[in-house]
Each structure stands twice: as C-alpha cells, then as structure tokens.
Short mmCIF file of C-alpha atoms in Angstrom, two decimals:
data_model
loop_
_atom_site.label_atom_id
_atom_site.label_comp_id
_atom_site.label_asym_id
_atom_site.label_seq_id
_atom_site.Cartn_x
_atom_site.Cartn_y
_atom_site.Cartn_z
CA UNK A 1 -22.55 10.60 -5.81
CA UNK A 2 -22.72 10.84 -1.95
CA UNK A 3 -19.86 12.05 -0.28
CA UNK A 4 -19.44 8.82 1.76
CA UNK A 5 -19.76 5.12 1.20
CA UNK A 6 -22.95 3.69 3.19
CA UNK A 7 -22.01 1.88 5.81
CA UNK A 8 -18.35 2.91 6.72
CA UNK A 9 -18.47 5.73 9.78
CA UNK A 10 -14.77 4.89 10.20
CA UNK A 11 -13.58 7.27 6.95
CA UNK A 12 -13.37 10.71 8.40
CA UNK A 13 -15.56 13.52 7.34
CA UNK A 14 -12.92 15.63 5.72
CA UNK A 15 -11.97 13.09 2.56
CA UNK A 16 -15.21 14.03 0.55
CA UNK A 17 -13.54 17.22 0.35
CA UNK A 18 -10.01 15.70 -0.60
CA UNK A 19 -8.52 15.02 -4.05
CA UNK A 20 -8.69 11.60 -5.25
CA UNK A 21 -4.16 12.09 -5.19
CA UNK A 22 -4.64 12.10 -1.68
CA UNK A 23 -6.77 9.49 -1.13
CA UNK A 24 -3.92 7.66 -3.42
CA UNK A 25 -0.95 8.68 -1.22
CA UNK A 26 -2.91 6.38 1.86
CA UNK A 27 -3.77 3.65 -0.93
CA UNK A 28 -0.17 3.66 -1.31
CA UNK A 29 0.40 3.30 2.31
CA UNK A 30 -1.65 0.64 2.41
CA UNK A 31 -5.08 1.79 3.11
CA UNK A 32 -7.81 -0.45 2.25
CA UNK A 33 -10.73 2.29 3.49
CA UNK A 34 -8.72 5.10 1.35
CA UNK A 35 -9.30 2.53 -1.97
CA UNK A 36 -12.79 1.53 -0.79
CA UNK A 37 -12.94 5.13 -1.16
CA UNK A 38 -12.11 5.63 -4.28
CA UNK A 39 -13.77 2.97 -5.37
CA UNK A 40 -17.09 4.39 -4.51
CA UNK A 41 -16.20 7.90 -5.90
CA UNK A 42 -15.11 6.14 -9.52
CA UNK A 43 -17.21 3.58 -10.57
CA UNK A 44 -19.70 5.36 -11.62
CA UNK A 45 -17.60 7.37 -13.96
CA UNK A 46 -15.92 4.51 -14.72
CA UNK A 47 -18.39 2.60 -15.26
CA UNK A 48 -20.02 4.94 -18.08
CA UNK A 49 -16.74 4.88 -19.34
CA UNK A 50 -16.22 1.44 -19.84
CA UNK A 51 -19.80 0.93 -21.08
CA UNK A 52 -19.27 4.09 -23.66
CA UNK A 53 -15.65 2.07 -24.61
CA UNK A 54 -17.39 -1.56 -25.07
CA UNK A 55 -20.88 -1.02 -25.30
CA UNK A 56 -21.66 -4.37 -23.01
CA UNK A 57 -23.16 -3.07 -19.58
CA UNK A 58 -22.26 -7.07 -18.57
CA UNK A 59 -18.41 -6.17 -19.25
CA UNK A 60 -18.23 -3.57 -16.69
CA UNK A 61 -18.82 -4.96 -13.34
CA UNK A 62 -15.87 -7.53 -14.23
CA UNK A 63 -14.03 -4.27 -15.45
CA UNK A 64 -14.77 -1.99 -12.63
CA UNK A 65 -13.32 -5.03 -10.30
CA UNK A 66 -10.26 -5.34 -12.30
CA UNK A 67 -9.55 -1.54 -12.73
CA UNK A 68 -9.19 -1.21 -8.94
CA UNK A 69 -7.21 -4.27 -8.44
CA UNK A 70 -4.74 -3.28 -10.92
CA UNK A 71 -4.91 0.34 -9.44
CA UNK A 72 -4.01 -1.79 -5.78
CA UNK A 73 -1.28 -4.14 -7.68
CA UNK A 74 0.62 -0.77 -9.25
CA UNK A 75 0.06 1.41 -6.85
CA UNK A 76 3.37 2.08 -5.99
CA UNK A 77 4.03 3.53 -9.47
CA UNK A 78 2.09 6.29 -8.71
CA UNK A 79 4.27 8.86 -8.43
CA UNK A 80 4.30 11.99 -6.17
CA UNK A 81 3.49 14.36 -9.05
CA UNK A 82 0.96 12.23 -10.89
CA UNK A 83 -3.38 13.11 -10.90
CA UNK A 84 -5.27 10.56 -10.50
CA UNK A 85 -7.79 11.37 -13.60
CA UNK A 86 -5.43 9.80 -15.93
CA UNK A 87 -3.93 7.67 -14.26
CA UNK A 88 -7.48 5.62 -13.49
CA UNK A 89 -8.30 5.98 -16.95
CA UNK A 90 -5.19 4.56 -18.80
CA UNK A 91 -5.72 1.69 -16.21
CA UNK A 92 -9.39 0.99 -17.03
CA UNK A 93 -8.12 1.89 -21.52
CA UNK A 94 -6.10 -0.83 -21.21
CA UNK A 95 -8.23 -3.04 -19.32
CA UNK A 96 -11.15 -2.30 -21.67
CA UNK A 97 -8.45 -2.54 -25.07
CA UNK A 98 -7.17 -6.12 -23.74
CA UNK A 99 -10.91 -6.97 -23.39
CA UNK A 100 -11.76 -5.70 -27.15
CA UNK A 101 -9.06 -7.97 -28.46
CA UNK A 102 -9.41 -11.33 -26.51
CA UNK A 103 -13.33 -11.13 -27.04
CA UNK A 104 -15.60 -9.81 -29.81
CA UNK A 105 -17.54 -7.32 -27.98
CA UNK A 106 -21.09 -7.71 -27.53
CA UNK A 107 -23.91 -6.48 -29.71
CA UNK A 108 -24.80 -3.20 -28.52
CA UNK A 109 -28.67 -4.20 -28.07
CA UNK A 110 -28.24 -5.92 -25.29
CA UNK A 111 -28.20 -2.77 -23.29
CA UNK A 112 -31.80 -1.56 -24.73
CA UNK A 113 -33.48 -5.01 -24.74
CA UNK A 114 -31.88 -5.43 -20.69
CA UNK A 115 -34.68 -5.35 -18.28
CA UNK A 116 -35.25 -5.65 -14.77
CA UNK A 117 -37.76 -4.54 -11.83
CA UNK A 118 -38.79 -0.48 -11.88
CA UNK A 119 -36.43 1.17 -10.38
CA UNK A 120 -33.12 -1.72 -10.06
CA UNK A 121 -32.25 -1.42 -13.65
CA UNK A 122 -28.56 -2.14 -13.96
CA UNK A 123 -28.27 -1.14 -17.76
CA UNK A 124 -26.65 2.56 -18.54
CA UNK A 125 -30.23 2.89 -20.15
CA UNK A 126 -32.23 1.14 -17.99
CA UNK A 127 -30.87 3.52 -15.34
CA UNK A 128 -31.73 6.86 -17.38
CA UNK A 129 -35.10 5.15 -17.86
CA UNK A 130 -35.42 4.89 -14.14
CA UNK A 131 -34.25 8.27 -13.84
CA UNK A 132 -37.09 10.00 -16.14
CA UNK A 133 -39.70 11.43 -14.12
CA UNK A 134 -42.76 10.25 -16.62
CA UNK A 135 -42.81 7.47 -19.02
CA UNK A 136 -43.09 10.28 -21.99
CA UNK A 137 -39.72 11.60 -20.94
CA UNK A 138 -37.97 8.34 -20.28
CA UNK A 139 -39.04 7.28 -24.02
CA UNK A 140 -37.32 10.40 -25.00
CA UNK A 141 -34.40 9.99 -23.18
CA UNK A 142 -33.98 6.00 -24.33
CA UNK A 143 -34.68 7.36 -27.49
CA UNK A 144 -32.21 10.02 -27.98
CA UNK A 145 -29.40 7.76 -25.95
CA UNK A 146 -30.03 4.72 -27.82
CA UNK A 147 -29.31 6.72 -31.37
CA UNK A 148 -26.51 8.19 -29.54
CA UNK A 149 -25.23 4.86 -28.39
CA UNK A 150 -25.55 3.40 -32.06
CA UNK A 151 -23.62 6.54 -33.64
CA UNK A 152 -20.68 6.00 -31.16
CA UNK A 153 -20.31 2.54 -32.02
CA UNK A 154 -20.03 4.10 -35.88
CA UNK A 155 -17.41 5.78 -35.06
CA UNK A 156 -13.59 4.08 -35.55
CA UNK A 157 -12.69 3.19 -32.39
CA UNK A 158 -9.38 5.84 -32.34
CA UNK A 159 -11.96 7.98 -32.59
CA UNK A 160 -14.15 6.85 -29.88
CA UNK A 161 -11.72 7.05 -27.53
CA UNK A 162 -11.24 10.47 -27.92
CA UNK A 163 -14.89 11.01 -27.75
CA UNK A 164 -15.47 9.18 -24.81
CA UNK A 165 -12.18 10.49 -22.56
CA UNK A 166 -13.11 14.29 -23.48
CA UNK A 167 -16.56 14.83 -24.02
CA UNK A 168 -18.13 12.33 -21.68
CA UNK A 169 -15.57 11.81 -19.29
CA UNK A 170 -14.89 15.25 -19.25
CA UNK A 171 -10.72 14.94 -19.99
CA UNK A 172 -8.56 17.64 -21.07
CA UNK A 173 -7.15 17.13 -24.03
CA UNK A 174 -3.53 16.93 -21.93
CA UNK A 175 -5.08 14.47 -19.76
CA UNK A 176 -6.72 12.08 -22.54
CA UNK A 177 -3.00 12.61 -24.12
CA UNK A 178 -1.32 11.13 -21.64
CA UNK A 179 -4.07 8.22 -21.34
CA UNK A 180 -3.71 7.50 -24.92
CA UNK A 181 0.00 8.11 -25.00
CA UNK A 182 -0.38 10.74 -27.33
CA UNK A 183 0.28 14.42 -27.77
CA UNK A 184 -2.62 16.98 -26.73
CA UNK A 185 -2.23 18.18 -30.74
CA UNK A 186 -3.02 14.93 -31.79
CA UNK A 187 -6.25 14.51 -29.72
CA UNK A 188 -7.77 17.21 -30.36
CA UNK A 189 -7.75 16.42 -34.18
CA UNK A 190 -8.79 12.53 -33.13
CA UNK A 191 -11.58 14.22 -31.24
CA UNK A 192 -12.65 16.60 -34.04
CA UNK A 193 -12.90 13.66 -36.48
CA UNK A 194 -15.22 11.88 -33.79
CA UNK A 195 -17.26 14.62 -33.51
CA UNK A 196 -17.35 14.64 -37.47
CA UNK A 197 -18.18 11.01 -37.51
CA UNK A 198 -21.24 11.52 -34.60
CA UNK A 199 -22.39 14.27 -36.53
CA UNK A 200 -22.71 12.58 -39.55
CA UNK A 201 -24.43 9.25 -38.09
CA UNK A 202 -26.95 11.14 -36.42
CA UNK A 203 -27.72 13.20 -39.13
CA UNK A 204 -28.76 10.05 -40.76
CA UNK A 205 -30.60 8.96 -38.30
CA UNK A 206 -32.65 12.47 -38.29
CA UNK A 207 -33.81 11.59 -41.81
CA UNK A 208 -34.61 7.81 -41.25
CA UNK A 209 -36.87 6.13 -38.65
CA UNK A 210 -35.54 4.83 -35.36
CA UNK A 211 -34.86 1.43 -35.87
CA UNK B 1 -7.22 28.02 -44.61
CA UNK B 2 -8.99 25.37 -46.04
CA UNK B 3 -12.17 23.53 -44.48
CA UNK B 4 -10.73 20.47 -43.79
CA UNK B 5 -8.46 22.95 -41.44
CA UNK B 6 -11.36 24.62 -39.72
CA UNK B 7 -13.47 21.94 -38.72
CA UNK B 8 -10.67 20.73 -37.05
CA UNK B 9 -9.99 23.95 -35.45
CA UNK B 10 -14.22 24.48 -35.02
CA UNK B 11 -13.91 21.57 -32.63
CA UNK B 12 -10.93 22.86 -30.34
CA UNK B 13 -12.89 26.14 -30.41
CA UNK B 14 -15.73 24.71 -29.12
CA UNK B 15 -13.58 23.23 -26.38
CA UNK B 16 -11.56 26.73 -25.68
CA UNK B 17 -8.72 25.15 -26.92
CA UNK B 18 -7.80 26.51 -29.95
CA UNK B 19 -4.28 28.65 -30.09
CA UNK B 20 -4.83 31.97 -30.10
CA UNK B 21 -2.98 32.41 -33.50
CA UNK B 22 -5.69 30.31 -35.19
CA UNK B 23 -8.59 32.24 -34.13
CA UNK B 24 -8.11 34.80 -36.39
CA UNK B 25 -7.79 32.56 -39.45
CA UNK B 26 -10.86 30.52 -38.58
CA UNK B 27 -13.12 33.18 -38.25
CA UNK B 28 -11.88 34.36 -41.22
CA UNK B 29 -12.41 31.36 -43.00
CA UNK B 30 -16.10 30.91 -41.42
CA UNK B 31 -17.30 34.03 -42.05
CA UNK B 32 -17.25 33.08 -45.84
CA UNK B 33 -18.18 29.75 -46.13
CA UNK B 34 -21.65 28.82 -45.15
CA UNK B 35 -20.82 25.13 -44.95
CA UNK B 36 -18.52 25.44 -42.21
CA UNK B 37 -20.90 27.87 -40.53
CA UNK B 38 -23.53 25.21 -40.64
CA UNK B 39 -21.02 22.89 -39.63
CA UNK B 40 -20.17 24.48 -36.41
CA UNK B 41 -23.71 25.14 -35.05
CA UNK B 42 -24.12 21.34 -35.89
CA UNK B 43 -20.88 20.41 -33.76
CA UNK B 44 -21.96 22.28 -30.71
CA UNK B 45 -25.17 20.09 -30.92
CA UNK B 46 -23.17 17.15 -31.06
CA UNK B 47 -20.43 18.54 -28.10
CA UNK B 48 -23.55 19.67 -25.97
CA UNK B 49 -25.62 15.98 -26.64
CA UNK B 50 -22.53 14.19 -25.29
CA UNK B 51 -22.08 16.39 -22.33
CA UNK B 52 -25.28 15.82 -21.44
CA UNK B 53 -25.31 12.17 -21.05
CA UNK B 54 -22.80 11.19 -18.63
CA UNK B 55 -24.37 12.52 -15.46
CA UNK B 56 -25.78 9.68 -14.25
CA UNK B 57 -26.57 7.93 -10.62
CA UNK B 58 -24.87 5.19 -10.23
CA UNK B 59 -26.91 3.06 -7.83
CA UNK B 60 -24.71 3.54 -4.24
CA UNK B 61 -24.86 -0.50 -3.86
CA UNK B 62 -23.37 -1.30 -7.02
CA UNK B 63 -20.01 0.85 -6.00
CA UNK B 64 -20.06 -1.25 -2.41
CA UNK B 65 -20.37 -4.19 -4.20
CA UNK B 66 -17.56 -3.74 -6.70
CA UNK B 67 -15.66 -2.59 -3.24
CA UNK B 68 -16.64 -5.65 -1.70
CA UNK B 69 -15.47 -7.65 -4.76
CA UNK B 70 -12.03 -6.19 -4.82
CA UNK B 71 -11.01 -6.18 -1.18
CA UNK B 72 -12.06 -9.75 -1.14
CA UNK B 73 -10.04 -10.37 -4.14
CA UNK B 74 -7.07 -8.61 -2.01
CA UNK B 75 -7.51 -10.36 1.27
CA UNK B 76 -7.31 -13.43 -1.31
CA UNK B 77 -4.10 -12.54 -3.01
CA UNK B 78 -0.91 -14.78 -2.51
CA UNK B 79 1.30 -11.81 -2.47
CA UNK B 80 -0.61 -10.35 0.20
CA UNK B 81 -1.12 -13.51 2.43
CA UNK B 82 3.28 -13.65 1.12
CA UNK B 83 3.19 -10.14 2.85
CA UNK B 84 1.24 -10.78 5.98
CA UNK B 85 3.43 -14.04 6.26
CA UNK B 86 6.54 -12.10 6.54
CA UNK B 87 4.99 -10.13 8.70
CA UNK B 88 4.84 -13.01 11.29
CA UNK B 89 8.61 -13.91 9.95
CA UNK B 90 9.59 -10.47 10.85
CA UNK B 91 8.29 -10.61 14.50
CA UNK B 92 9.43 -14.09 14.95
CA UNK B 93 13.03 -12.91 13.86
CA UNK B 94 13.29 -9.79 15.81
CA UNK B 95 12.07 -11.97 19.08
CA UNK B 96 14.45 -14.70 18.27
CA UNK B 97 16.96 -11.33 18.08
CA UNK B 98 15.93 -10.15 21.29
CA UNK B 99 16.66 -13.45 23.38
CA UNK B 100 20.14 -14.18 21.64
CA UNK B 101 21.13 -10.53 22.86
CA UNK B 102 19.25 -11.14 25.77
CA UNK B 103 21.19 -14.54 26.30
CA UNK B 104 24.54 -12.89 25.30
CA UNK B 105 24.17 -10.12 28.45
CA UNK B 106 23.11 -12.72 31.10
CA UNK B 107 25.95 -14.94 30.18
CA UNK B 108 28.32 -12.15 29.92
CA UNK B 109 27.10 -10.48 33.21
CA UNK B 110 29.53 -8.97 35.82
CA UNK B 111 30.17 -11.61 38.17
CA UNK B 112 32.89 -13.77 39.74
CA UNK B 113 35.33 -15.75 37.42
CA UNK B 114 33.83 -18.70 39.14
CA UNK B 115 30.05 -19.95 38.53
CA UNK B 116 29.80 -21.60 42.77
CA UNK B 117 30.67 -18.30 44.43
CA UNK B 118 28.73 -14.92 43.56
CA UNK B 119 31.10 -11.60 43.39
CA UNK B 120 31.86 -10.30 46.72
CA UNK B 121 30.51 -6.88 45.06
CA UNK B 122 27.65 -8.43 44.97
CA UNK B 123 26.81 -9.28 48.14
CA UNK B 124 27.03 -7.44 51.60
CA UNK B 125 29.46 -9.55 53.35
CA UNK B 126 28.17 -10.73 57.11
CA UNK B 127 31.14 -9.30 59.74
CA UNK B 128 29.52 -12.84 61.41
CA UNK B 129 33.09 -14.70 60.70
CA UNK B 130 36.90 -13.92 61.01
CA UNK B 131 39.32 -16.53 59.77
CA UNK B 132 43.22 -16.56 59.72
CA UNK B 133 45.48 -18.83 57.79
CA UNK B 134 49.50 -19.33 57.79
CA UNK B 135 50.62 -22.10 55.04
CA UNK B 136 54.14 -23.23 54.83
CA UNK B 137 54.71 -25.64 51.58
CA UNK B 138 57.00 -27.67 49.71
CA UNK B 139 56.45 -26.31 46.75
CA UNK B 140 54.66 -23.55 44.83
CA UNK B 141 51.92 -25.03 43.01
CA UNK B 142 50.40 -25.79 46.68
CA UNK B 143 50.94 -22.60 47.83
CA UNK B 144 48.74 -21.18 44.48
CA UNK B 145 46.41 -23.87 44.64
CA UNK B 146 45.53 -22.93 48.25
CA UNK B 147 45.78 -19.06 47.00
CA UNK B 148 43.29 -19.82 44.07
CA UNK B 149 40.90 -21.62 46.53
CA UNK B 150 40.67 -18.38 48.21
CA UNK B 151 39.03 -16.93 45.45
CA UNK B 152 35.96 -18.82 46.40
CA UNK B 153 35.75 -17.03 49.87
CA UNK B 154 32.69 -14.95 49.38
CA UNK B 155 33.82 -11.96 52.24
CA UNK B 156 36.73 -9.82 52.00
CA UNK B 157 40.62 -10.99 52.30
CA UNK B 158 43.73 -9.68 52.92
CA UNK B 159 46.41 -12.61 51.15
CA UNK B 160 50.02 -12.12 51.85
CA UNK B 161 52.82 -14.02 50.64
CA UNK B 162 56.19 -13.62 52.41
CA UNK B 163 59.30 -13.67 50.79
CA UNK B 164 60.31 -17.34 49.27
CA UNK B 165 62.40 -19.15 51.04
CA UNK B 166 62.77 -23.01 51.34
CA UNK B 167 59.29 -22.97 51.56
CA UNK B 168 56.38 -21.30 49.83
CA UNK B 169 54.76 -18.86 52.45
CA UNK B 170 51.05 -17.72 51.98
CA UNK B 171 48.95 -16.28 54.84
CA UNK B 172 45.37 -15.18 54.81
CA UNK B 173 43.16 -12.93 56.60
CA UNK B 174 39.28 -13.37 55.75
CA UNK B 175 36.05 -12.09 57.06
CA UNK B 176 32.83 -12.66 55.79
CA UNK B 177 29.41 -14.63 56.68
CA UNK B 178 29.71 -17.70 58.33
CA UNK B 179 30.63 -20.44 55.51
CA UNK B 180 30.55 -24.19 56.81
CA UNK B 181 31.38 -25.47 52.70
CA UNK B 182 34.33 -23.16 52.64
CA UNK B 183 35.55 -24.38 55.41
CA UNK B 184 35.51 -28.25 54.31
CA UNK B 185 36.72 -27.04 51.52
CA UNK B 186 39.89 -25.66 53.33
CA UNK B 187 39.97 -29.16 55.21
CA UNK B 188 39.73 -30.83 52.00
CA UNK B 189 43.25 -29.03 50.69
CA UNK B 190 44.88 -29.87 54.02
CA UNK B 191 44.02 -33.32 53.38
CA UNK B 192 44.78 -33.61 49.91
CA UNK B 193 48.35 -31.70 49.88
CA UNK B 194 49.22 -33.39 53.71
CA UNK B 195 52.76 -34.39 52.10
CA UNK B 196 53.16 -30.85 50.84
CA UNK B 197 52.52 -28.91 53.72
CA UNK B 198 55.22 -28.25 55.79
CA UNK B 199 52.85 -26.24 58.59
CA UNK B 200 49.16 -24.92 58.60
CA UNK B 201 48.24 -22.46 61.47
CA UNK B 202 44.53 -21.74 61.00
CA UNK B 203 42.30 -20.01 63.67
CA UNK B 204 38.99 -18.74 63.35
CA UNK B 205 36.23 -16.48 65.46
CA UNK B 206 32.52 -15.55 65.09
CA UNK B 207 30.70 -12.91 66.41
#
C-alpha cells in the first residue's frame, strides 16, 4: 500500500504517518480528500475481507463503494474515543450480512475459473497468481489458497467470521468483539471452533486429490 | 481439564491470549495427552496458513476507482445538494439581514426632524446672510406656526418670544448661507396669515 493516493499532491505528506481516527476527525469535518484517503488505505483490507466473508470477488467492488458511503452517511456517530479498525469493519459485517441474506451468495468457483490479461487480474486469486514470481510457484500458491478458500466456506458462518476478523484481518479479539457485538470470551471460543473446523477440512483435503 | 477445554484454550494460546490462570492447567493437560499435543502443532499450521494469506497488493487503481465511485455518489446525494442549498439560503438570509439593519440605521440616522432641511450640525453654516424678524399676531397658533417654520432655517437662530400680551410676540435673529426658498417661504406665511398679523418688521443683510 503506498503511502499516498496517485494523483492527489494536495493531501499533505504527514497523513501516511497519521492514524486512520485522525483522518476520521477531518471526514467528520467534512473532508472529502481525508475519506479519499481512507479509502485508498482500506480497500484493500477490506476488500479481502469482504471476499473472505462472501466468497464472490464481483460482490466487493459494490461493497467497498457502499462501506465508505455508509462510513460518509454516519460519520457523525463516530465518537471521540472510538478506533477506526472496528468501526470500518462492523460497517462493511453488516453490509456483507444484509448482502448474504437478500442474495444467495455466489459459488465460490467463480473466483478460480475468473480470468483476465497477465498481470490485471481482478480476482483475490488471480492477483496472488500475478503476484508469484514463476508459474511453478503461482500453481502452488492457487493451489494452497484455493483449498484454503473451499475449507473457509466449510466452516459455519459464526465461525467464519471469527476467522476472518482475527486471523486474516488481523483483529483483537476485543476489537472483533465489538464488531460482532459480542464479548472478547466469546470470540475467542468462536475462533477456536473455526480453527477446529479449518483444521479438519484441510486435513481432508491432505488425504484426497485437489478437486 | 478436559480436551474439549484445551483446544479451546490451545487456540487463545496460540494468539497470547490465554489468562494467565489457565496456562498452568493446559500445559498440564497437554503434557499427557498426545491428541491434544498433535492437535496444537496442527492449529499453529492452520493460525500461520491464514496469516499468511492476507498480504496482498491491491492494484492502486482499483482503490481510486472505488474513491471515484463514492465521491461521485456524494456529490450526487440529495442531502448533500439539501446541504449545499442551504448553504446559498444561509448567505441569502444573512444579506437580506444585513440590508434590513442596514436600512433601519439610514432611516434612523441623526438628522433634522424635517426630511427638506439637513441638521444645522451638519453643515458649516455660511456667515454670507443675517436676517431679523419682529412678528406681532392675533393669536398664538400664528405666532407657533411662524416659530415652527423657523425650524427649517438651515444657519443658527436666536428666537425670542416676549411676554404675551394682546398680541403674540415672536422675534428672530438668524444667520446662515444665503437662502432665496427660505425666504419665499417667509413671504409665503406673511401672505397666508395677512389677517393675523398685527405687524411684521423684517430686515436682512449679506456680506
């Protein structure tokens, strides 16, 4: 992630070395540059984290869009004390759980069969692909991520969350709490018993071909 | 503890979250049961695999894009063209402010109590023209009207009324520039009260 978005000299030099709650305080002021901002420090971690929730790559451009206009719309709620962390992600959870129940999600598939020029993949897996530094490795890596993919969509989706907020989104478990509304007890046993479930799926897949 | 218990706790371990009264009973627990030994070494595999993943390059024009996408959206919003309307209202109301007060002061400006002749504070009187008045009348209301007339003299005066007697006294001394319509107007009164003026000794000088 560069430090700056392309293209706009007017954001000062010092915010790459802000926190995202100050960048939120201007938002709040009315800043468009502070959310354009923020907008081009989050979506790629929001947009892993939206593909991890769904599993439809297509979903989270239309996500990513409506996380930061409902991030615009309530920003006044943010309160003085508040971190951003959470706050982002209970904003993009509930975007993604309102998707999940208005739509039946997409086959997960989609994301390994996607395909586009070298290089301008737009798929989570397309990208890694992209990223692999000989074909041998990027086989590997779309390999190992596409079992990895296909465990966490084994996984009961109480559980995933958990998963996906601590492990690959790098949460606390006080943080994910107060994203899920829950206590930090309760998601650290939610997140053991996703880590139980992952284990278990990719064990199988150890002793069966890849499909 | 059973191992339902510590593979729970295995996974807040691996996470440096498990309470420091737990430890002790985990290891303990661990340390004889193979399974759960095997299951931990397993679980870090898993914890480390999913750490691994998520550090990805996002292509930089995707994030402009979805910035693109939103401040468009916001530009497009009602409540914010509702916002930059009142905006405009809020100007247009504070000017609309500004000229009533502004109206307000010039109407209630220090001046003269009449509109045709400015405050003799206001203006430097000329020495150009002396005037002198006597008036002897019938009654009183021609003596005031001839006194209120004065007010209109735009130099300096010096009224005196002498004590009532069968007539109504009033004598004026006035300086001041050299006023033709002021002194019509003074012709004008002679004219019009004629029947109620009993004498009218008026001389006048300029320099």
């Amino acid at each position: 992630m560069s430090p700056l978005p392309p293209g706009n000299e007017t954001v000062p030099l010092d915010w790459a070395s802000q926190p995202d709650e100050d960048h939120m305080r201007r938002v709040q002021a009315g800043d468009t540059r502070a959310l354009e901002y923020l907008i081009h420090r989050w979506t790629p971690r929001l947009s892993a984290f939206f593909y991890r929730l769904t599993g439809d790559p297509h979903a989270s451009d239309d996500l990513l869009q409506e996380s930061f206009l409902r991030l615009w719309a309530s920003r006044d709620a943010f309160r003085a004390d508040a971190r951003f962390s959470p706050w982002i992600h209970a904003i993009a959870r509930n975007l993604a759980t309102d998707r999940a129940r208005s739509r039946d999600r997409k086959p997960l598939h989609r994301a390994v069969t996607s395909s586009g020029a070298p290089g301008q993949s737009t798929t989570l897996l397309g990208r890694i692909a992209d990223s692999a530094t000989t074909p041998f490795a990027a086989a590997s890596k779309l390999e190992m991520l596409a079992r990895l993919d296909e465990a966490l969509r084994s996984v009961p989706e109480t559980f995933r969350e958990a998963v996906v907020l601590c492990d690959l989104q790098r949460l606390s478990y006080e943080d994910a709490g107060e994203v899920l509304g829950v206590p930090a007890k309760t998601v650290s046993s939610r997140l053991a018993r996703g880590r139980e479930h992952l284990r278990q799926a990719l064990a199988a897949f150890r002793s069966g071909p890849i499909s | 503890m059973n191992c339902e218990d510590a593979r729970e706790g295995v996974s807040a371990q691996l996470d440096g979250a498990l309470p420091a009264g737990e430890r002790e009973a985990l290891e303990s627990h661990v340390a004889g049961c193979a399974a759960c030994r095997a299951f931990r070494v397993e679980l870090a595999d898993v914890r480390t695999l999913l750490r691994g993943v998520d550090d990805l390059d996002e292509p930089v024009s995707r994030a402009a894009a979805v910035g693109k996408g939103v401040l468009a959206r916001i530009e497009e919003d009602p409540g914010r063209k509702r916002e930059k309307w009142m905006v405009f209202v809020g100007i247009g109301v504070v000017a609309a402010c500004a000229m009533i007060v502004a109206g307000i002061a010039w109407h209630y400006r220090p001046r003269e109590e009449s509109e045709h002749g400015p405050a003799p504070v206001l203006r430097e009187p000329s020495p150009a023209f002396h005037g002198h008045l006597e008036l002897r009348a019938a009654d009183a209301a021609t003596r005031d009207a001839l006194r209120e007339l004065f007010r209109q003299w735009r130099g300096t005066s010096s009224l005196s009324q002498p004590e009532a007697g069968p007539e109504f006294a009033f004598a004026a001394d006035f300086d001041g520039p050299d006023d033709p319509a002021f002194l019509e107007r003074l012709r004008a009164f002679q004219r019009d009260h004629g029947l109620s003026i009993r004498s009218w000794k008026f001389s006048s000088s300029t320099r």
